[in-house]
Each structure stands twice: as structure tokens, then as C-alpha cells.
Amino acid sequence: MLNPTIDRVTDRIIERSRGDRQAYLARIDEAREQGPARSRLSCGNLAHGFAASGDDKPGLSSGRGSNIGIVTAFNDMLSAHQPMENYPALIKMAARNRGCTAQVAGGVPAMCDGVTQGRVGMELSLYSRDTIALATAVSLSHQMFDAAVMLGVCDKIVPGLLIGALSFGHLPVIMIPAGPMTSGLPNKEKARIRQEFAAGKVGREELLKAESASYHGPGTCTFYGTANSNQMLMEVMGLHLPGSAFVNPNTPLRDALTVAATERACEIGADGPAYTPIGHTVDEKAMVNAMVGLAATGGSTNHTIHLIAIARAAGIRIDWDDLDELSRATPLLTRIYPNGSADVNHFHAAGGIGLVIRELLDAGLMHADIRCVHGGDLRAQANEPWLDELKLSWREAPAKSNDTAVLRGVAEPFDSEGGLRLLQGNLGRAVVKISAVLPEHRYIKAPAKIFHSQDALLEAFQADELGGDFVAVIRGQGPRANGMPELHKLTPTLSLLQDRGQQVALLTDGRMSGASGKVLAAIHVVPEMTSGGAIGKIREGDTIEIDAKNSLLRALVDASEFEQREISEIDLSANRTGVGRELFGLMRANVGPADQGACALFVDA
């Protein structure tokens, strides 16, 4: 039986979205009713489309079999996407063997937040999601395709691919990942060395050695940040073949899953026997499953933004109230770094996403009846892949966790509630990820120390100006101000101060990351300072209260005085040019607030 909270929130989303969703479905159904797009192209259009296709020309010209569009985020700088270099050739071979064809429709940018953390390039990170969505739409705009596969893994890439694909919601789409790198330096040791570097106890050479031992080869970074949260979401939304998320790259099983995904794309394409358009797969129930999965696994706070934008692309309206209510009804089932010491490989070995899905379904916390790309429902998604000699097969996930320090069932969770909270008060609304924060650090009442960049806080630390308890207020970091960069560079320093016995917290209209760490962080504050948010009224020394348990976020200042205060001025001119930022003025001017997806793509009539 479905949990009453899940049922209630789902019904609320369906009702709230009714008009937008009906319009979206009518639009994509009309595109489907016009028939396979390739058949409507003129001879000149079609000739251009297969001029260089060699042996695939007869199939493409005759219209027999589905033509699969490949949208790829491959580059060989980004470890998570480097293994995808040879995927197009593998996909084309698999398609031909099934009487179909496949073409690389286009490539999308794939920047690495790990490389740009704390650098100017991070100011383009969030905007890259919308850029990827646009590039995906351009790739599919040739209308040569009966289905598509999306090759992507990391932070903004998967949400961007999905938003772009949903604009072609009549097309069946399967997401194909590359998997995590094998385990390297333990996360706890990496965090220790980062803090020692922040304290000046070790040098750059030792820090680089530790980082290189952690991020050491092909595949996704192994901590449970935004990239690996992406993969969990694709599973619970039914957009992967079952159990595809956390199989390591460059293995026979990984290749077998890529082949099988292609074969399935042939079957569910416009000309296939099991047509499954992505616009019907991503429905209100799938979005609820995504929010529950995020809460149950302590996933990345970035998805409190991305999921809203993804839903909007499918004509669905979700908000932070939905996420907060679902999180409070969902037990926390995992301890994966930064919510623990284990990495995603340990999680996978303990029972992985299949066990999580089955536990949540059995407890009535997820919708089983969603239209998964593999043809079954979400319960079938809980199966795990394996190779029976050379044949790809699926079997049930383990009956119980192989490591209860990493993964548990609903009967014995790590916490009775999920990992995310909505905070509200006279400073607006914010999100906090509490799954990595010990209970004794989930409340703070302390004076504000105000900064307009993370570098300014680090300079204050080096100058020994961060004594006592305080709330670090870093503002002017929202999507309209400077692209809402992640402030992950602060994590080691704030963690060090907390370990010294100080009560510290972060309050910002910017973002942290999937690796937000063990310090209380009220993030994504809306309205942001640049849009007149009350965070801009805080003055140095004001007492700030952040209460994650009771969902409070407020400045303890006389109400009439606070109301009359002016928003502090901030000079953002330095954020407008350099490292390509001058090209993104249109997005800065049109981006919406964080609680509406921080998206520049949608314009309300």
C-alpha cells in the first residue's frame, strides 16, 4: 500500500501540473501522430542526412528500422566521460545487428566541476546545464531519428541531456552511463589531508598526491555527489536499463549493458514493437520517485534545483515543499561519502540501488507503476545485471545488505527521515543537507560574519580572523549574480574550525555541492541578494539562527528595523567578463530563482 504522504504529494503535483502537463502531452502526441520524422524529410534533406553513412545508407534511405540518434558528452579530459570514446562504434554495431541504424546526432559540452572548483570557470557551471539542453535540442532538431540514446554521467550533463530530450518527448530515449572509477584513496583519508593542507600542516605536493590517489582513473568520482546522484535518479525514474548505474567502465559487463541499451532503443523506437516515448516515461510519479530516491540516499543538494527544471521540461510543477514533505516521510538508507566513509563501489557491493528500490517499494514509498524504458515496472528495475558466461542476464538484488555500515533496509535505517530539509524564515527559503551533519551541529545561533566571495573567507582564515562561533554569510552568489558557483572550496576550512570546537555554519544564496561535508550549510537562499533578498539586509554581527530540525532560518533582528533596512550594495562587475563569462549575459538576465530550477530556458507567457 502506498504511503499516505507519497500519495498526497503525488496527487498535489498532478493537480498543480494539470494544465501544463496536458499541453505538453498534446504537443508530443501530435509530433508522434505525424509519423516517423525521417519519412517526412525531402529527398534533399535525407540525402544530406546520410551522405557519409557508408553501409548504413540503404537502411536510412529505405526507412526500414529505427534510426538511433546518439547525443554524446564524450571528452577525454573528464574522467567520467572518457570511457565513452568508443561507445558510438559499439552502438552502431549493435544497431546494425538488430536491423537498425545509429548516427552521432551531436556532442554537448561536459565541464568538470572538480577542475573548476574555486575557480572563475565555476561561474559557468550551472549555466552549462542549460547550454547542454540547448545543444541536445540542436542535435535532435534534424528529425532524422526514431529514438535516441544519451551518453552522459556528471553533474550538469545528465540534467541538461534530459531537459533537452524532453523537448522531443515523442522520442524514446535511454540514458547510457559509463560507471564509477574503481576505489582509490579512502574518502576519510582524503578529507583528513585536505584539512591538514587548510591548516598549513602539509604542502601542495602531499595534497596533490592524495588527490591523485583519489581521482586516479577512468570513471565517475566515487563519492556520492551530483554525478552519482544523477545515476541513482536515472534508475528510479526508469531511464536506465536495470542496474546500469554503478558498473565500472571498461569491463565486459559495462559493454554488454551498452549493447543491450542500444538493442532496447531499437525495440522502443518509433518503428519498434514497444514504442516508449520519454515524455510519457517522465511523469508525475517518476518525479516523486526521484525526490524520494534523493532523500533516501542523502543525494546531492544540486538536485533540489535540477529536478525542478527537469520536471518543468515535461510540463510538471514540483517545488521545495514537495521535496521537504517527501524527505520527512522517507528513511535514510545509505551512508556514502560525504554522508559516511564508503564510496559508491562499496554501496554497489553492499546491495546497491536495486536493494534501495525494492526496500522503498515494499514500504510503499515509491511508485512501482511507472513506464520504464526496459519494458517493465520499477520493481523490475530493482534487478541487477550480471554476465552468465557471455550472456547478459538479470537477477534479484541481494535479499539484505552485505554491509549495514553502508546500506540498510527500511526496518533499520540510519535515520527515520531523509537527508534534505527546507528552511524558512525572515531571510527567505533555503535548503540544507543534514544527512552528513551530526545532530549536535544541526542548530546554531551565532553572529554573522559577512563575505562576498569564498576567497574573502579564506583570506580571513589565513589572517586568523575567524575566532569564536559564527555564521559565515556569503552572498551575491545566486544565479543572477554570478551563475551560482559551488562553494565547495570552503568545506575543508569550515570543517577544520568545527573540529577545533567552534560552532560554525554557512549561509549563502550560492550552492555547495554533492560533497558539501559535515558543516551545517543553509544554501540556495531565495530570493537571492541580487533580486532583493533579505540575505542582503544582514549586517556584520547580526545574530543568525539556523535550526534544521524545526526548519527555521532567520536573523534575530527587530522586525521593524529589519524591514526598513536597505539591501547592501555589491559590485559584480568583475563577474561579467573573462573565461567566457561575457557570453552568458543573456542567461544571467533571464535565469529564474533556485526554487524554480535556476533555469534560463523557460519563459512564461
XYZ file of C-alpha atoms in Angstrom:
605
model
C 0.000 0.000 0.000
C 1.282 3.443 -0.925
C 2.408 5.641 1.959
C -0.201 8.408 2.574
C 2.412 11.169 2.225
C 3.617 9.821 -1.115
C 0.021 9.549 -2.290
C -0.891 13.045 -1.104
C 2.153 14.773 -2.606
C 1.717 12.928 -5.908
C -1.932 13.999 -6.151
C -0.962 17.582 -5.339
C 1.666 17.618 -8.087
C -0.764 16.121 -10.607
C -3.360 18.764 -9.817
C -0.856 21.642 -9.802
C 0.595 20.499 -13.126
C -2.639 19.609 -14.894
C -2.740 22.399 -17.450
C 0.976 22.414 -18.278
C 1.157 18.629 -18.426
C -1.851 18.286 -20.702
C -0.426 20.881 -23.074
C 2.934 19.105 -23.088
C 1.428 15.679 -23.774
C -0.768 17.084 -26.538
C 2.282 18.614 -28.169
C 4.376 15.445 -28.122
C 1.461 13.231 -29.118
C 0.868 15.452 -32.132
C 4.521 15.038 -33.114
C 4.108 11.263 -32.860
C 0.898 11.216 -34.907
C 2.680 12.894 -37.812
C 4.589 9.652 -38.276
C 8.328 8.845 -38.169
C 10.203 12.081 -38.747
C 12.626 10.629 -41.295
C 9.773 9.690 -43.622
C 8.717 13.341 -43.832
C 12.083 14.664 -44.984
C 12.502 15.687 -48.610
C 14.964 13.757 -50.764
C 17.435 16.623 -50.464
C 17.096 16.728 -46.657
C 17.517 12.975 -46.426
C 20.500 12.855 -48.765
C 22.304 15.360 -46.576
C 21.424 13.288 -43.542
C 23.074 10.073 -44.731
C 25.671 11.323 -47.216
C 28.588 9.971 -45.168
C 26.847 6.923 -43.675
C 28.515 4.260 -45.819
C 26.948 0.831 -45.338
C 24.035 2.334 -43.398
C 22.786 4.295 -46.420
C 20.383 1.592 -47.708
C 18.657 1.337 -44.338
C 18.485 5.087 -43.878
C 17.145 5.699 -47.393
C 14.531 2.937 -47.232
C 13.245 3.950 -43.817
C 13.452 0.371 -42.560
C 14.176 0.005 -38.868
C 14.677 2.706 -36.293
C 17.487 5.216 -36.629
C 19.016 5.918 -33.217
C 20.373 9.384 -32.514
C 23.447 9.408 -30.285
C 23.990 12.546 -28.216
C 27.358 12.303 -26.535
C 29.152 14.175 -23.781
C 32.462 12.452 -24.525
C 35.678 14.271 -23.866
C 38.952 12.824 -22.687
C 39.678 15.421 -20.017
C 36.692 14.399 -17.912
C 37.345 11.000 -16.342
C 33.659 10.088 -16.180
C 33.142 10.644 -19.900
C 36.476 9.463 -21.298
C 35.296 5.803 -21.413
C 32.562 6.844 -23.861
C 35.064 7.438 -26.665
C 34.293 4.094 -28.294
C 30.598 3.891 -27.414
C 29.321 5.249 -30.771
C 31.092 2.473 -32.708
C 29.713 -0.122 -30.284
C 26.224 1.345 -30.521
C 26.307 1.424 -34.328
C 27.379 -2.225 -34.450
C 24.634 -3.250 -32.022
C 22.028 -1.310 -34.008
C 23.048 -2.920 -37.313
C 22.798 -6.351 -35.745
C 19.167 -5.563 -34.942
C 18.311 -4.185 -38.365
C 18.541 -0.568 -37.199
C 20.958 2.273 -37.722
C 22.609 4.773 -35.407
C 24.231 8.140 -36.014
C 26.021 10.580 -33.733
C 23.479 13.374 -33.698
C 25.740 15.777 -31.852
C 28.012 16.451 -28.948
C 27.372 18.515 -25.843
C 29.859 20.266 -23.567
C 30.838 18.472 -20.393
C 32.729 20.615 -17.943
C 34.177 19.143 -14.783
C 33.211 20.858 -11.543
C 36.183 19.133 -9.912
C 38.548 21.067 -12.179
C 36.736 24.393 -11.801
C 36.020 24.282 -8.040
C 37.075 27.597 -6.547
C 37.989 28.963 -9.975
C 36.326 31.520 -12.238
C 35.122 28.768 -14.568
C 32.745 27.544 -11.855
C 30.583 30.582 -12.622
C 29.631 28.870 -15.904
C 28.851 25.521 -14.307
C 25.130 25.926 -13.687
C 24.640 27.716 -16.987
C 26.302 24.753 -18.694
C 23.237 22.652 -17.825
C 21.006 24.896 -19.914
C 23.659 25.064 -22.631
C 23.705 21.255 -22.749
C 19.910 21.210 -23.019
C 20.130 23.615 -25.952
C 22.874 21.559 -27.601
C 20.790 18.403 -27.167
C 17.827 20.081 -28.839
C 20.017 21.230 -31.719
C 21.381 17.697 -32.080
C 17.902 16.196 -32.377
C 16.470 19.013 -34.497
C 17.475 17.327 -37.774
C 14.500 14.991 -37.279
C 16.442 12.034 -38.603
C 15.774 9.904 -35.543
C 13.196 7.441 -34.269
C 14.808 7.125 -30.819
C 17.856 8.437 -29.029
C 20.495 7.393 -26.532
C 22.187 9.920 -24.270
C 25.814 9.361 -23.282
C 26.491 11.300 -20.105
C 27.161 10.906 -16.405
C 28.196 14.001 -14.489
C 26.821 16.964 -12.652
C 25.046 19.284 -15.105
C 25.374 16.931 -18.057
C 22.638 14.407 -17.262
C 20.064 17.048 -16.239
C 20.909 19.041 -19.377
C 20.624 15.994 -21.635
C 17.321 15.078 -20.046
C 15.845 18.593 -20.329
C 16.847 18.704 -23.994
C 15.487 15.228 -24.677
C 12.151 16.097 -23.064
C 11.678 18.850 -25.631
C 11.481 15.908 -28.068
C 9.212 13.992 -25.737
C 7.718 11.886 -28.541
C 11.094 10.171 -28.967
C 12.038 7.138 -26.889
C 15.273 7.904 -25.032
C 17.603 5.711 -22.987
C 20.361 7.139 -20.791
C 23.661 5.263 -21.049
C 26.275 5.891 -18.320
C 29.925 4.814 -18.080
C 30.093 3.946 -14.386
C 32.360 4.942 -11.472
C 36.122 4.595 -11.366
C 37.477 1.887 -9.117
C 38.099 2.822 -5.497
C 41.226 4.777 -4.698
C 42.404 6.602 -1.591
C 39.710 6.246 1.112
C 37.492 9.315 1.354
C 38.161 9.761 5.064
C 41.906 9.964 4.416
C 41.392 12.402 1.537
C 39.296 14.668 3.784
C 41.947 14.487 6.528
C 44.717 15.603 4.195
C 42.571 18.430 2.808
C 42.024 19.742 6.332
C 45.738 19.459 7.136
C 46.517 21.449 3.988
C 43.989 24.106 5.057
C 45.728 24.239 8.442
C 49.137 24.579 6.802
C 50.396 21.242 8.152
C 51.095 19.686 4.747
C 52.166 21.221 1.466
C 50.784 21.247 -2.062
C 52.888 18.256 -3.114
C 51.344 15.984 -0.472
C 47.859 17.320 -1.190
C 48.218 16.674 -4.931
C 49.493 13.165 -4.231
C 46.404 12.441 -2.130
C 44.004 13.947 -4.659
C 45.623 11.973 -7.481
C 45.305 8.761 -5.486
C 41.619 9.504 -5.006
C 40.780 10.616 -8.564
C 43.019 8.136 -10.305
C 41.473 6.670 -13.451
C 38.549 6.430 -15.888
C 35.049 6.742 -14.495
C 32.981 8.935 -12.234
C 34.458 10.236 -8.979
C 33.483 7.659 -6.387
C 31.970 9.913 -3.719
C 28.191 10.326 -3.665
C 27.995 13.752 -5.203
C 25.860 15.130 -8.000
C 27.244 12.799 -10.683
C 26.458 9.590 -8.831
C 23.184 11.041 -7.564
C 22.352 11.506 -11.266
C 22.801 7.800 -11.827
C 20.557 6.894 -8.903
C 17.878 9.209 -10.285
C 18.008 7.662 -13.744
C 17.408 4.266 -12.131
C 14.403 5.273 -10.001
C 12.898 7.176 -12.950
C 13.235 4.098 -15.167
C 15.555 5.697 -17.742
C 18.409 3.178 -17.431
C 18.460 -0.486 -18.152
C 18.168 -2.008 -14.653
C 21.284 -1.758 -12.516
C 23.359 0.167 -15.062
C 24.402 2.974 -12.737
C 27.415 1.686 -10.823
C 29.098 -0.895 -13.063
C 32.730 0.107 -13.561
C 33.871 1.289 -17.021
C 35.924 -0.755 -19.475
C 34.539 -4.073 -18.248
C 32.686 -6.766 -20.221
C 29.528 -6.119 -18.192
C 29.667 -2.391 -18.925
C 29.980 -3.045 -22.681
C 27.193 -5.621 -22.565
C 24.878 -3.062 -20.947
C 25.676 -0.505 -23.659
C 24.872 -3.065 -26.368
C 21.655 -4.057 -24.605
C 20.580 -0.418 -24.240
C 21.021 0.047 -27.992
C 19.033 -3.080 -28.750
C 16.276 -1.876 -26.477
C 16.293 1.543 -28.180
C 15.614 -0.270 -31.465
C 12.633 -2.031 -29.897
C 11.057 1.047 -28.345
C 11.713 3.405 -31.270
C 9.011 4.923 -33.449
C 9.243 1.912 -35.785
C 9.743 -0.627 -32.991
C 7.247 -3.022 -31.409
C 7.266 -1.384 -27.954
C 7.153 2.367 -28.563
C 8.010 4.137 -25.275
C 8.337 7.929 -25.591
C 10.357 9.684 -22.909
C 7.633 12.283 -22.397
C 5.365 9.542 -21.038
C 8.118 7.816 -19.053
C 8.947 11.014 -17.158
C 5.602 11.615 -15.476
C 4.480 12.875 -12.069
C 5.061 9.500 -10.423
C 8.586 9.257 -11.824
C 9.365 12.710 -10.423
C 8.079 11.691 -6.993
C 10.279 8.590 -7.169
C 13.217 10.859 -7.957
C 12.608 13.070 -4.932
C 12.155 10.052 -2.653
C 15.349 8.459 -4.002
C 17.255 11.688 -3.380
C 16.049 11.827 0.224
C 16.563 8.120 0.950
C 20.172 8.118 -0.243
C 21.276 11.537 1.036
C 21.873 12.709 -2.521
C 23.274 15.955 -3.831
C 21.638 19.267 -2.977
C 22.186 20.309 -6.594
C 19.181 18.178 -7.463
C 16.905 20.402 -5.409
C 17.459 22.696 -8.403
C 17.854 20.233 -11.285
C 14.773 18.127 -10.564
C 12.552 21.204 -10.699
C 13.961 22.168 -14.109
C 13.665 18.594 -15.429
C 10.053 18.379 -14.290
C 9.254 21.742 -15.870
C 10.580 20.460 -19.207
C 7.955 17.681 -19.017
C 5.116 20.039 -18.079
C 5.276 19.075 -14.392
C 5.441 21.546 -11.499
C 7.285 20.423 -8.380
C 8.729 22.573 -5.612
C 10.781 22.536 -2.415
C 7.681 21.983 -0.292
C 7.115 18.691 -2.108
C 10.713 17.653 -1.601
C 10.689 18.598 2.087
C 7.467 16.711 2.790
C 8.701 13.615 0.960
C 12.064 13.742 2.728
C 10.383 13.808 6.123
C 8.426 10.662 5.203
C 11.453 8.812 3.814
C 14.055 6.972 5.914
C 17.750 7.462 5.211
C 19.071 4.116 3.929
C 22.679 4.831 2.945
C 25.923 6.159 4.342
C 28.054 7.079 1.330
C 30.691 9.816 1.431
C 30.178 12.671 2.301
C 27.397 11.135 4.425
C 29.785 8.397 5.576
C 33.181 6.963 4.709
C 32.191 4.442 1.996
C 32.213 5.184 -1.726
C 29.713 4.137 -4.414
C 31.645 0.955 -5.182
C 31.167 -0.130 -1.565
C 27.498 0.813 -1.833
C 27.125 -1.221 -5.023
C 28.796 -4.226 -3.423
C 26.557 -3.949 -0.356
C 23.435 -4.394 -2.487
C 23.277 -1.131 -4.346
C 20.429 0.690 -5.974
C 18.431 -2.490 -6.557
C 18.129 -3.129 -2.840
C 17.214 0.516 -2.193
C 14.449 0.475 -4.805
C 13.000 -2.799 -3.532
C 13.028 -1.610 0.092
C 11.284 1.640 -0.788
C 8.700 -0.131 -2.942
C 7.948 -2.675 -0.213
C 7.431 0.205 2.243
C 5.046 1.992 -0.131
C 7.464 4.892 -0.578
C 7.842 4.720 -4.369
C 5.504 4.235 -7.291
C 6.020 0.850 -8.957
C 3.701 1.616 -11.867
C 5.949 3.840 -13.966
C 6.755 3.161 -17.610
C 10.424 2.144 -17.526
C 12.457 2.010 -20.736
C 13.201 -1.698 -20.226
C 9.514 -2.535 -20.614
C 8.709 -3.498 -17.036
C 7.778 -1.504 -13.972
C 10.005 -0.126 -11.233
C 10.083 -3.449 -9.379
C 11.842 -4.968 -12.384
C 14.260 -2.026 -12.255
C 15.443 -3.385 -8.893
C 17.129 -6.345 -10.598
C 20.897 -6.335 -11.047
C 22.785 -7.239 -14.234
C 25.388 -9.988 -14.486
C 27.153 -11.990 -17.170
C 26.208 -15.663 -17.390
C 29.374 -16.610 -19.268
C 28.968 -14.124 -22.155
C 25.203 -13.632 -21.919
C 23.794 -10.564 -20.187
C 21.186 -11.551 -17.624
C 19.411 -10.007 -14.654
C 18.800 -11.401 -11.199
C 17.234 -10.143 -7.992
C 19.290 -7.784 -5.869
C 20.568 -9.248 -2.588
C 17.838 -10.043 -0.073
C 19.629 -7.996 2.570
C 22.562 -5.622 2.805
C 26.034 -7.095 2.661
C 27.329 -4.177 4.747
C 24.952 -2.445 7.155
C 27.520 0.291 7.787
C 26.856 1.440 4.209
C 23.354 0.309 3.287
C 20.325 -0.660 5.355
C 16.697 -1.576 4.878
C 13.661 0.438 5.867
C 13.290 -1.545 9.114
C 16.655 -0.310 10.451
C 17.504 2.976 8.702
C 20.321 5.329 9.597
C 17.689 7.989 10.244
C 13.907 7.935 10.267
C 13.839 10.899 7.880
C 15.646 11.678 4.628
C 18.711 13.775 4.029
C 17.217 17.111 2.908
C 15.356 19.927 4.660
C 13.620 23.148 3.659
C 14.338 26.139 5.914
C 12.097 29.220 6.080
C 12.021 32.494 7.945
C 12.621 36.205 7.620
C 15.684 35.524 5.457
C 13.630 33.659 2.868
C 13.829 29.978 1.948
C 16.864 27.717 1.777
C 17.851 24.082 1.520
C 20.051 22.186 3.954
C 21.538 18.706 3.549
C 21.507 17.226 7.031
C 22.477 13.635 6.226
C 26.182 14.459 6.592
C 25.718 16.747 9.616
C 25.765 15.259 13.111
C 22.674 16.071 15.216
C 24.675 18.297 17.571
C 25.636 20.550 14.643
C 22.163 20.945 13.132
C 21.364 24.055 15.161
C 23.292 27.281 15.505
C 22.634 30.750 16.889
C 25.691 32.916 16.329
C 26.834 36.273 14.964
C 27.151 36.791 11.219
C 30.474 37.270 9.502
C 29.804 38.645 6.022
C 31.791 37.896 2.871
C 31.152 38.462 -0.822
C 33.282 35.564 -2.022
C 34.688 32.330 -0.724
C 38.197 33.697 -1.273
C 37.427 36.524 1.153
C 36.561 33.998 3.854
C 39.735 32.014 3.190
C 41.782 35.213 3.422
C 40.161 35.940 6.793
C 41.091 32.449 7.932
C 44.710 32.934 6.903
C 44.710 36.222 8.810
C 43.405 34.405 11.913
C 40.205 36.472 11.910
C 37.733 33.592 12.284
C 37.702 33.020 16.023
C 34.651 32.089 18.066
C 31.284 30.852 16.892
C 29.867 32.419 13.734
C 27.656 32.014 10.693
C 29.570 32.755 7.504
C 27.244 34.731 5.241
C 28.477 34.580 1.656
C 26.106 36.490 -0.587
C 25.956 37.753 -4.125
C 26.420 34.145 -5.227
C 22.981 33.464 -6.746
C 22.184 32.537 -10.352
C 21.501 36.132 -11.420
C 24.582 37.463 -9.650
C 27.378 35.256 -10.929
C 25.914 31.942 -12.052
C 25.582 30.418 -8.577
C 29.004 28.755 -8.282
C 29.555 25.918 -5.855
C 31.426 26.972 -2.714
C 32.968 23.580 -2.051
C 36.369 25.226 -1.592
C 35.158 26.290 1.867
C 34.472 22.781 3.138
C 37.964 21.913 4.476
C 38.375 25.243 6.273
C 34.938 25.287 7.906
C 35.335 21.606 8.839
C 38.672 22.396 10.470
C 37.147 25.211 12.547
C 34.321 22.925 13.631
C 36.806 20.225 14.636
C 38.570 22.826 16.785
C 35.375 23.179 18.815
C 33.853 26.263 17.205
C 30.185 26.297 16.228
C 30.171 27.375 12.587
C 27.715 27.320 9.698
C 27.346 28.664 6.181
C 24.501 30.804 4.876
C 24.540 31.605 1.163
C 22.465 32.276 -1.924
C 25.048 30.208 -3.768
C 25.477 26.459 -3.966
C 27.563 23.902 -2.189
C 27.999 20.587 -3.962
C 27.255 16.926 -3.611
C 30.300 16.853 -1.325
C 29.000 19.577 0.965
C 30.511 17.969 4.029
C 29.788 17.904 7.749
C 29.212 21.610 8.438
C 25.659 22.978 8.591
C 25.059 24.849 5.325
C 21.853 26.753 4.512
C 22.207 27.160 0.767
C 20.287 28.256 -2.346
C 18.718 31.116 -0.351
C 15.812 32.692 -2.233
C 15.248 35.446 -3.005
C 18.936 35.882 -3.745
C 20.649 39.130 -2.799
C 20.694 40.424 -6.392
C 16.903 40.015 -6.570
C 16.290 41.958 -3.370
C 16.592 39.047 -0.981
C 16.707 39.648 2.760
C 20.138 37.994 2.904
C 21.327 41.380 1.617
C 19.970 43.098 4.753
C 22.184 41.172 7.163
C 24.801 43.290 8.880
C 28.064 42.156 10.446
C 27.387 40.834 13.936
C 23.638 40.221 13.492
C 22.585 37.066 15.305
C 21.595 34.362 12.827
C 19.579 31.301 13.794
C 19.607 28.162 11.645
C 17.517 25.310 13.015
C 17.455 22.324 10.669
C 15.225 20.258 12.945
C 12.495 22.888 13.113
C 13.081 24.276 9.593
C 13.942 27.810 10.751
C 16.160 30.374 9.057
C 16.140 33.858 10.499
C 18.022 36.938 11.538
C 17.220 37.746 15.164
C 16.768 41.445 14.488
C 13.847 43.667 15.477
C 11.210 43.175 12.775
C 10.563 46.872 12.087
C 14.282 47.637 11.927
C 14.914 44.683 9.610
C 12.051 45.697 7.349
C 13.443 49.237 6.951
C 16.993 48.176 6.148
C 18.289 48.669 2.633
C 19.862 45.864 0.641
C 23.636 46.261 0.780
C 25.314 47.161 -2.466
C 27.617 44.701 -4.143
C 29.930 45.237 -7.107
C 29.519 42.385 -9.592
C 31.366 43.994 -12.489
C 34.312 41.631 -12.091
C 31.988 38.664 -12.673
C 30.854 39.810 -16.087
C 33.916 39.148 -18.243
C 36.779 36.692 -18.535
C 36.836 32.922 -19.044
C 33.828 33.247 -21.342
C 31.539 34.933 -18.831
C 30.792 37.795 -21.214
C 28.936 35.301 -23.440
C 26.436 34.369 -20.746
C 24.845 37.760 -20.049
C 21.593 36.573 -21.619
C 21.375 33.705 -19.148
C 22.225 35.911 -16.155
C 19.452 38.308 -17.192
C 16.807 35.622 -17.686
C 17.612 32.917 -15.155
C 14.927 32.105 -12.616
C 15.376 31.625 -8.858
C 16.806 28.451 -7.369
C 13.443 27.210 -6.113
C 12.155 27.345 -9.703
C 15.099 25.421 -11.103
C 17.555 28.306 -11.642
C 16.796 27.895 -15.318
C 17.061 30.413 -18.173
C 15.182 28.276 -20.718
C 11.521 28.711 -19.824
C 9.558 31.904 -20.387
C 6.024 32.131 -19.027
C 3.566 33.715 -21.408
